[in-house]
């Protein structure tokens, strides 16, 4: 068992101690731990280097979002010939001790399986948040078992169309065949894109209930409330982009109008309710959908977060 685990970080002081505690619980099952830093400030990067002394740390010169950072880690993992499995794990995810070994064994017992994940529970609870996902007609991730007590989950495995991007384990050959994540996405819809690509390459995906993890949702106190509008822009843009990438013209138009008109309806709804502070974010969904339709995936003032915002999935 030669697992390389990849975690990305960006000025995550507010959850640093919890991250290290989570890592300490699963580190003994890893062959290699890779941290990709998304161009954090020097003091934070130094803290990472001084704490994670056994980890391989990749320092980016720019913020590559989730896709760019994970790709750097995946490429390094693939460069190590001994590595036979690659794990993506968020730094606010707690993985139960022994779960990595269970995931590895189940993954390699099925020749067709390319990616697997543990059941993901909400913070410090027995309530399921994600037990594998299907992809809706509008390319939205639909988690199976959401809100259900894990003790009520009778099936041991759920074969699905997509898995959460921040907690999964793949065979080495999965990335060698399917390829890296799509850098154009930056963040959001990467799981949908990867699920569609995996299916085309003949791989199956599944979540198992025997292996358990928790999404701790550790958020910066400064960011309580709604997300910055740039996240809405990326959601609108990326859904249309993914539709263009994988489907025909009619599907692209459906996805475009679903998000463009849906956002426009939300704007009218919030004007009527007097929630004028929400108009901006839904207008950014509309702008994103237009950019996706025309294939404009370049960074701009709508897609790039302010420097003082933490990049969160």
Coordinates of C-alpha atoms in Angstrom, one line a residue:
X1 CA 0.0 0.0 0.0
X2 CA 1.7 3.2 -1.3
X3 CA -0.8 6.1 -0.8
X4 CA 0.2 9.6 -1.6
X5 CA -2.2 12.1 0.1
X6 CA -2.5 15.6 -1.2
X7 CA -3.8 18.6 0.8
X8 CA -4.0 22.2 -0.5
X9 CA -3.7 25.2 1.7
X10 CA -3.9 29.0 1.5
X11 CA -3.4 31.2 4.6
X12 CA -5.4 28.7 6.8
X13 CA -4.2 29.9 10.2
X14 CA -7.8 29.8 11.6
X15 CA -7.9 26.0 11.2
X16 CA -4.2 25.1 11.3
X17 CA -4.3 23.2 14.7
X18 CA -7.3 21.2 13.7
X19 CA -5.7 20.3 10.4
X20 CA -2.6 19.0 12.0
X21 CA -4.7 16.9 14.5
X22 CA -6.6 15.4 11.5
X23 CA -3.4 14.7 9.7
X24 CA -1.9 13.0 12.8
X25 CA -4.8 10.5 12.8
X26 CA -4.3 9.2 9.3
X27 CA -0.6 9.9 8.5
X28 CA 0.8 6.5 9.5
X29 CA -1.2 4.9 6.6
X30 CA 0.5 7.1 4.0
X31 CA 3.6 6.5 2.0
X32 CA 3.8 10.2 1.0
X33 CA 2.1 13.4 2.2
X34 CA 2.1 16.3 -0.2
X35 CA 1.0 19.9 0.7
X36 CA 0.5 22.4 -2.1
X37 CA 0.5 26.0 -0.9
X38 CA -1.5 28.4 -3.0
X39 CA 0.9 31.3 -2.6
X40 CA 0.2 32.1 1.1
X41 CA 2.0 34.8 3.0
X42 CA 5.6 34.1 4.1
X43 CA 4.7 33.7 7.8
X44 CA 2.0 31.2 7.2
X45 CA 4.2 29.2 4.8
X46 CA 7.0 29.1 7.4
X47 CA 4.5 27.8 9.9
X48 CA 3.5 25.0 7.5
X49 CA 7.1 24.1 6.9
X50 CA 8.0 24.0 10.6
X51 CA 5.0 21.9 11.5
X52 CA 4.7 19.4 8.7
X53 CA 8.3 18.4 8.7
X54 CA 7.7 14.9 7.1
X55 CA 5.6 16.3 4.2
X56 CA 6.7 17.3 0.7
X57 CA 5.7 21.0 0.3
X58 CA 5.1 22.5 -3.1
X59 CA 5.1 26.3 -3.1
X60 CA 3.0 27.9 -5.9
X61 CA 3.8 31.4 -7.1
X62 CA 0.2 32.1 -7.9
X63 CA -3.2 31.0 -6.5
X64 CA -4.2 28.1 -8.7
X65 CA -7.5 27.5 -7.0
X66 CA -8.4 23.9 -6.2
X67 CA -7.7 22.4 -9.7
X68 CA -4.3 24.0 -10.3
X69 CA -3.1 23.2 -6.8
X70 CA -4.3 19.6 -6.8
X71 CA -2.8 19.1 -10.2
X72 CA 0.6 20.1 -8.9
X73 CA 0.3 17.5 -6.1
X74 CA -1.0 14.8 -8.5
X75 CA 1.9 15.4 -10.9
X76 CA 4.4 15.0 -8.1
X77 CA 2.7 11.9 -6.8
X78 CA 2.8 10.4 -10.3
X79 CA 6.5 11.2 -10.5
X80 CA 7.2 8.8 -7.6
X81 CA 7.1 5.4 -9.2
X82 CA 6.3 3.6 -5.9
X83 CA 3.0 5.4 -5.4
X84 CA 0.1 3.3 -6.5
X85 CA -2.8 5.3 -5.1
X86 CA -3.5 9.1 -4.8
X87 CA -5.7 10.6 -2.1
X88 CA -7.2 14.1 -2.2
X89 CA -8.1 15.3 1.3
X90 CA -9.2 18.7 2.5
X91 CA -7.6 20.2 5.6
X92 CA -10.9 20.5 7.3
X93 CA -11.7 16.8 6.8
X94 CA -11.2 14.3 9.6
X95 CA -10.5 10.7 8.4
X96 CA -11.0 8.0 10.9
X97 CA -7.9 6.0 11.7
X98 CA -7.8 2.9 9.5
X99 CA -10.1 4.3 6.9
X100 CA -7.3 4.8 4.4
X101 CA -6.4 1.1 4.5
X102 CA -10.1 0.1 4.1
X103 CA -10.5 2.4 1.1
X104 CA -7.3 1.1 -0.5
X105 CA -8.3 -2.6 -0.1
X106 CA -11.8 -2.0 -1.5
X107 CA -10.4 0.1 -4.4
X108 CA -8.0 -2.5 -5.5
X109 CA -10.4 -5.4 -5.1
X110 CA -12.4 -4.1 -8.0
X111 CA -10.5 -3.9 -11.4
X112 CA -13.0 -1.4 -12.8
X113 CA -13.1 1.0 -9.9
X114 CA -11.0 4.1 -10.4
X115 CA -12.0 6.3 -7.4
X116 CA -13.5 5.6 -4.0
X117 CA -14.5 7.7 -1.0
X118 CA -15.5 7.1 2.6
X119 CA -19.0 8.1 3.8
X120 CA -18.7 11.8 4.7
X121 CA -20.5 12.9 7.9
X122 CA -21.3 16.4 9.1
X123 CA -19.0 17.9 11.8
X124 CA -18.6 15.6 14.9
X125 CA -21.9 13.8 14.2
X126 CA -23.4 10.6 12.9
X127 CA -25.4 12.4 10.2
X128 CA -24.4 11.7 6.6
X129 CA -23.5 14.7 4.4
X130 CA -22.2 12.7 1.3
X131 CA -22.3 9.0 0.4
X132 CA -21.5 9.4 -3.2
X133 CA -23.3 11.7 -5.7
X134 CA -25.3 11.6 -8.9
X135 CA -25.2 14.4 -11.4
X136 CA -28.5 16.1 -12.2
X137 CA -29.8 17.2 -15.5
X138 CA -28.5 20.7 -14.6
X139 CA -25.0 19.3 -13.8
X140 CA -25.6 19.7 -10.0
X141 CA -24.0 17.2 -7.6
X142 CA -26.8 15.4 -5.7
X143 CA -25.4 13.6 -2.6
X144 CA -26.9 10.3 -1.6
X145 CA -28.0 9.8 1.9
X146 CA -27.9 13.5 2.9
X147 CA -29.2 14.1 6.4
X148 CA -29.5 10.4 7.2
X149 CA -28.1 8.8 10.4
X150 CA -25.1 6.7 9.4
X151 CA -26.6 3.8 11.4
X152 CA -29.6 3.8 9.1
X153 CA -27.4 3.4 6.0
X154 CA -27.9 -0.3 5.2
X155 CA -25.7 -0.6 2.0
X156 CA -22.0 -1.0 2.3
X157 CA -21.2 0.5 -1.1
X158 CA -22.9 3.1 -3.3
X159 CA -21.9 3.2 -7.0
X160 CA -22.3 6.7 -8.2
X161 CA -21.5 9.2 -10.9
X162 CA -19.3 11.6 -8.9
X163 CA -17.4 11.9 -5.6
X164 CA -16.6 14.9 -3.5
X165 CA -13.4 16.6 -4.6
X166 CA -12.0 17.0 -1.1
X167 CA -12.1 13.4 0.1
X168 CA -11.3 10.6 -2.3
X169 CA -8.8 7.9 -3.2
X170 CA -7.9 6.9 -6.7
X171 CA -5.7 4.3 -8.4
X172 CA -2.6 5.7 -10.0
X173 CA -3.9 4.5 -13.4
X174 CA -7.0 6.6 -12.9
X175 CA -5.1 9.9 -13.4
X176 CA -2.8 8.3 -16.0
X177 CA -5.8 7.4 -18.1
X178 CA -8.4 10.1 -17.3
X179 CA -5.9 12.9 -16.9
X180 CA -5.5 15.7 -14.4
X181 CA -8.2 18.1 -13.3
X182 CA -9.2 20.8 -15.7
X183 CA -7.2 24.0 -14.8
X184 CA -9.8 26.1 -16.6
X185 CA -12.3 25.5 -13.8
X186 CA -10.2 26.9 -11.0
X187 CA -12.8 25.7 -8.5
X188 CA -16.4 24.4 -8.6
X189 CA -17.7 21.7 -11.0
X190 CA -14.4 19.9 -11.0
X191 CA -16.1 16.8 -9.5
X192 CA -18.8 16.8 -12.2
X193 CA -16.1 17.1 -14.9
X194 CA -14.0 14.3 -13.5
X195 CA -17.0 12.1 -13.0
X196 CA -18.1 12.5 -16.6
X197 CA -14.5 11.9 -17.9
X198 CA -14.1 8.8 -15.7
X199 CA -17.3 7.3 -17.1
X200 CA -16.1 7.8 -20.7
X201 CA -12.8 6.0 -19.8
X202 CA -14.7 3.0 -18.3
X203 CA -14.0 3.6 -14.6
X204 CA -16.6 3.3 -11.9
X205 CA -16.8 5.3 -8.7
X206 CA -18.2 4.4 -5.4
X207 CA -18.5 5.5 -1.7
X208 CA -18.4 3.0 1.1
X209 CA -19.9 3.2 4.6
X210 CA -17.2 1.0 6.2
X211 CA -14.7 3.9 6.0
X212 CA -15.8 7.0 7.8
X213 CA -14.8 10.7 7.6
X214 CA -16.2 14.0 8.8
X215 CA -16.4 17.3 7.1
X216 CA -15.6 19.7 9.9
X217 CA -16.5 22.9 8.0
X218 CA -14.0 25.1 9.9
X219 CA -14.6 28.6 8.6
X220 CA -12.8 31.8 9.2
X221 CA -14.9 34.0 11.6
X222 CA -14.5 36.9 9.3
X223 CA -16.4 35.0 6.6
X224 CA -19.6 34.1 8.4
X225 CA -22.6 34.6 6.2
X226 CA -22.8 34.3 2.4
X227 CA -19.9 33.6 0.1
X228 CA -18.2 36.3 -2.0
X229 CA -19.9 36.8 -5.4
X230 CA -16.9 35.5 -7.2
X231 CA -18.0 32.0 -6.2
X232 CA -21.3 32.6 -7.9
X233 CA -19.6 33.7 -11.0
X234 CA -17.5 30.5 -11.1
X235 CA -20.5 28.4 -10.6
X236 CA -22.4 29.9 -13.5
X237 CA -19.4 30.0 -15.8
X238 CA -18.2 26.5 -15.1
X239 CA -21.5 24.7 -15.5
X240 CA -21.9 26.1 -19.0
X241 CA -18.2 25.3 -19.8
X242 CA -18.6 21.7 -18.6
X243 CA -21.8 21.3 -20.7
X244 CA -19.9 22.6 -23.8
X245 CA -17.1 20.2 -23.0
X246 CA -19.1 17.0 -22.7
X247 CA -22.5 17.5 -24.4
X248 CA -24.2 18.8 -27.6
X249 CA -25.7 22.2 -28.5
X250 CA -29.1 21.6 -27.0
X251 CA -27.7 20.6 -23.6
X252 CA -25.4 23.7 -23.6
X253 CA -28.5 25.9 -24.2
X254 CA -30.4 24.2 -21.5
X255 CA -27.6 24.7 -19.0
X256 CA -27.1 28.3 -20.0
X257 CA -30.7 29.3 -19.7
X258 CA -31.1 27.2 -16.5
X259 CA -28.5 29.3 -14.7
X260 CA -29.0 32.6 -16.6
X261 CA -32.8 32.8 -16.2
X262 CA -32.6 31.2 -12.8
X263 CA -30.4 33.9 -11.5
X264 CA -32.5 36.6 -13.2
X265 CA -35.6 35.2 -11.4
X266 CA -33.7 35.4 -8.1
X267 CA -32.8 39.0 -8.8
X268 CA -36.5 39.9 -9.4
X269 CA -37.5 37.9 -6.3
X270 CA -35.0 39.7 -4.1
X271 CA -36.0 43.1 -5.5
X272 CA -39.6 42.3 -4.5
X273 CA -38.5 41.2 -1.1
X274 CA -36.2 44.2 -0.6
X275 CA -33.0 42.0 -0.3
X276 CA -31.0 44.4 -2.5
X277 CA -27.7 43.1 -1.0
X278 CA -28.2 39.8 -2.8
X279 CA -28.7 41.2 -6.3
X280 CA -25.0 41.5 -7.0
X281 CA -24.2 37.8 -6.5
X282 CA -27.0 36.6 -8.8
X283 CA -26.0 39.1 -11.4
X284 CA -22.5 37.5 -11.3
X285 CA -24.1 34.1 -12.0
X286 CA -25.6 35.6 -15.2
X287 CA -22.2 37.1 -16.2
X288 CA -20.5 33.8 -15.5
X289 CA -23.0 31.9 -17.6
X290 CA -22.4 34.3 -20.6
X291 CA -18.6 33.9 -20.2
X292 CA -19.0 30.1 -20.1
X293 CA -21.1 30.2 -23.2
X294 CA -18.5 32.1 -25.1
X295 CA -15.7 30.0 -23.7
X296 CA -14.0 32.9 -21.8
X297 CA -12.3 31.2 -18.9
X298 CA -9.7 33.9 -18.3
X299 CA -9.2 35.4 -14.9
X300 CA -11.0 38.7 -14.4
X301 CA -12.4 40.9 -11.7
X302 CA -15.4 38.6 -11.4
X303 CA -13.5 35.4 -11.0
X304 CA -10.6 36.3 -8.7
X305 CA -11.2 36.7 -4.9
X306 CA -9.9 39.6 -3.0
X307 CA -6.5 38.9 -1.4
X308 CA -8.0 38.9 2.1
X309 CA -10.6 36.3 1.3
X310 CA -9.7 32.6 2.1
X311 CA -10.2 30.3 -0.9
X312 CA -12.7 27.7 0.2
X313 CA -14.7 24.9 -1.7

